[in-house]
XYZ file of C-alpha atoms in Angstrom:
211
model
C -6.487 14.350 18.257
C -9.749 13.175 16.663
C -9.350 11.184 13.467
C -11.982 11.393 10.732
C -13.422 8.088 9.675
C -12.727 8.934 6.045
C -10.575 11.542 4.335
C -10.553 12.841 0.801
C -7.104 13.060 -0.731
C -5.790 14.204 -4.073
C -3.511 11.822 -5.962
C -1.995 14.104 -8.564
C -5.013 14.505 -10.756
C -7.266 11.928 -9.080
C -9.310 12.472 -5.939
C -10.352 9.450 -3.915
C -11.985 8.832 -0.568
C -9.814 6.725 1.712
C -10.686 5.056 4.975
C -8.152 6.116 7.587
C -8.888 2.867 9.432
C -7.277 1.031 6.550
C -4.153 3.157 6.274
C -2.906 3.746 9.804
C -2.687 2.155 13.227
C -3.881 4.279 16.119
C -2.561 3.888 19.678
C -5.793 2.562 21.160
C -6.977 0.752 18.050
C -5.608 -2.737 18.676
C -8.293 -5.407 18.756
C -8.052 -8.840 20.356
C -8.847 -11.299 17.570
C -10.391 -14.754 17.883
C -6.962 -16.416 17.723
C -5.819 -14.505 20.803
C -3.545 -12.038 18.984
C -3.968 -8.274 19.024
C -4.082 -6.472 15.706
C -5.129 -3.046 14.432
C -8.725 -2.742 13.279
C -7.983 -3.084 9.573
C -6.051 -6.311 10.198
C -8.721 -7.872 12.404
C -11.154 -8.443 9.542
C -10.696 -12.075 8.610
C -7.913 -14.600 8.131
C -6.514 -13.036 4.942
C -5.923 -9.814 6.860
C -4.478 -11.758 9.796
C -1.935 -13.520 7.579
C -0.911 -10.360 5.747
C -0.461 -8.475 8.998
C 1.345 -11.274 10.845
C 3.634 -12.381 8.024
C 4.256 -9.349 5.797
C 3.064 -5.966 7.013
C 5.848 -3.786 8.368
C 8.615 -5.771 6.670
C 10.564 -5.155 3.417
C 9.072 -7.273 0.597
C 12.474 -8.353 -0.747
C 12.057 -9.432 -4.379
C 11.128 -6.915 -7.119
C 7.857 -8.723 -7.858
C 6.865 -8.448 -4.204
C 7.660 -4.739 -4.210
C 5.451 -4.238 -7.255
C 2.712 -6.315 -5.664
C 2.864 -4.182 -2.517
C 2.604 -0.995 -4.571
C -0.274 -2.491 -6.564
C -2.143 -3.539 -3.421
C -1.713 -0.015 -2.054
C -3.186 1.445 -5.243
C -6.057 -1.037 -5.442
C -6.850 -0.376 -1.767
C -7.664 3.276 -2.457
C -11.350 3.717 -1.729
C -11.923 0.168 -0.448
C -10.875 -1.886 2.576
C -7.835 -4.078 3.008
C -10.223 -6.956 3.606
C -11.650 -6.498 0.106
C -8.223 -6.154 -1.509
C -6.652 -9.109 0.263
C -9.699 -11.188 -0.586
C -8.793 -10.714 -4.245
C -5.035 -10.948 -3.791
C -4.533 -14.357 -5.381
C -6.729 -13.366 -8.315
C -4.670 -10.197 -8.740
C -1.454 -12.236 -8.717
C -2.801 -14.513 -11.433
C -4.213 -11.638 -13.484
C -0.931 -9.694 -13.353
C 1.145 -12.841 -13.956
C 2.926 -12.837 -10.625
C 3.647 -9.100 -10.749
C 6.920 -9.703 -12.583
C 8.066 -6.149 -13.164
C 9.331 -6.385 -16.737
C 6.343 -8.453 -17.795
C 3.740 -6.064 -16.386
C 5.713 -3.084 -17.690
C 5.290 -4.474 -21.207
C 1.485 -4.616 -20.974
C -0.460 -2.794 -23.659
C -4.111 -2.253 -24.530
C -4.674 -5.959 -25.132
C -3.686 -6.777 -21.553
C -5.723 -3.859 -20.203
C -8.790 -5.144 -22.056
C -8.162 -8.620 -20.639
C -7.938 -7.282 -17.100
C -11.078 -5.183 -17.489
C -13.177 -8.312 -18.044
C -11.503 -10.403 -15.334
C -14.257 -10.958 -12.767
C -11.763 -12.016 -10.104
C -10.216 -8.569 -9.693
C -11.262 -4.948 -9.341
C -12.122 -3.931 -12.885
C -11.089 -0.330 -12.412
C -9.309 1.058 -15.464
C -7.471 3.794 -13.576
C -6.051 1.362 -11.021
C -5.163 -1.228 -13.654
C -3.400 1.361 -15.795
C -1.713 2.825 -12.699
C -0.288 -0.608 -11.866
C 1.134 -0.911 -15.379
C 2.526 2.626 -15.218
C 4.121 1.889 -11.848
C 5.677 -1.305 -13.210
C 7.228 0.724 -16.031
C 8.522 3.299 -13.552
C 9.969 0.547 -11.370
C 11.611 -1.114 -14.369
C 13.230 2.192 -15.324
C 14.816 2.802 -11.918
C 18.596 2.832 -11.668
C 18.442 1.458 -8.137
C 16.187 -1.038 -6.352
C 12.800 0.387 -5.432
C 13.420 -0.447 -1.786
C 16.450 1.836 -1.754
C 14.299 4.743 -2.928
C 11.968 4.212 0.015
C 14.793 3.570 2.490
C 16.010 7.153 2.064
C 12.928 8.200 4.014
C 13.655 5.981 7.003
C 14.494 7.714 10.250
C 12.137 10.649 9.764
C 9.636 11.432 12.543
C 6.333 9.673 11.943
C 4.302 10.595 15.031
C 2.256 13.665 15.854
C 3.199 15.703 18.909
C 0.709 13.747 21.024
C 2.220 10.412 20.007
C -0.500 9.414 17.571
C 0.134 8.204 14.047
C -1.135 10.649 11.400
C -2.491 9.829 7.961
C 0.594 11.331 6.287
C 3.838 13.038 7.241
C 6.263 15.550 5.717
C 8.468 12.598 4.736
C 5.605 10.776 3.005
C 4.753 13.993 1.168
C 8.357 14.219 -0.033
C 8.337 10.543 -1.008
C 5.124 11.002 -2.979
C 6.739 13.872 -4.846
C 9.848 11.852 -5.658
C 7.781 8.890 -6.836
C 5.764 11.194 -9.070
C 8.996 12.567 -10.559
C 10.137 8.980 -11.158
C 6.985 8.238 -13.134
C 4.832 6.550 -10.500
C 1.151 7.399 -10.214
C -1.720 7.167 -7.709
C 0.694 7.402 -4.767
C -0.030 10.621 -2.923
C 1.174 11.524 0.589
C -1.372 9.300 2.365
C -0.794 6.275 0.148
C 2.965 6.860 0.404
C 2.692 6.783 4.198
C 0.719 3.539 3.989
C 3.486 2.147 1.776
C 6.144 3.272 4.264
C 4.324 1.417 7.031
C 3.651 -1.710 4.992
C 7.283 -2.090 3.916
C 8.958 -1.336 7.242
C 10.448 2.017 6.249
C 9.153 3.298 9.559
C 9.305 1.060 12.671
C 5.555 0.941 13.116
C 5.470 -2.597 14.547
C 8.023 -1.750 17.219
C 6.176 1.440 18.107
C 3.057 -0.526 18.951
C 4.954 -3.454 20.494
C 3.379 -5.728 17.920
C 4.618 -9.293 17.886
C 6.627 -10.559 14.926
């Protein structure tokens, strides 16, 4: 199977170009980094990517604020690289006040205007407003966000030839459920990225990745 370098995906009203390198791990795509550890291409691009991959990627975030942060990072990554997003991660945390769900959910136009002039983050109105919308959707859930995602564990996530696709039937279903729950900017491809990042699918074990 030949993977395109970039794919164009629809996100329920928004179309964005996404680098497949930054959403999936391919079987022969592990790179030996300068510290002697092997990582997928997207995670080989600098120490911020190393730390995120080694310490967080493929594991449940735990606290609600970490879940919201993971969703926000997934949204902000649309159209850019993980290296760019993780380079602004601390600034995003400060700008969104630690990603505390109830606090971000209460944001209005004043906070949006503040974020749009914050030079430390991506000043993209759609992504900023999507993060606020997703915080409101998360705050309105009757169960932890992680439990919503965990319902999609155990589904096949490999193509017939053993490669990892850019999305799956399960991620398409998850994207639909998240849309129904009020989330935005999480289409099938972004949902699959989220499933990988949060350990819903055993992607680390599949590639025999350490940690």
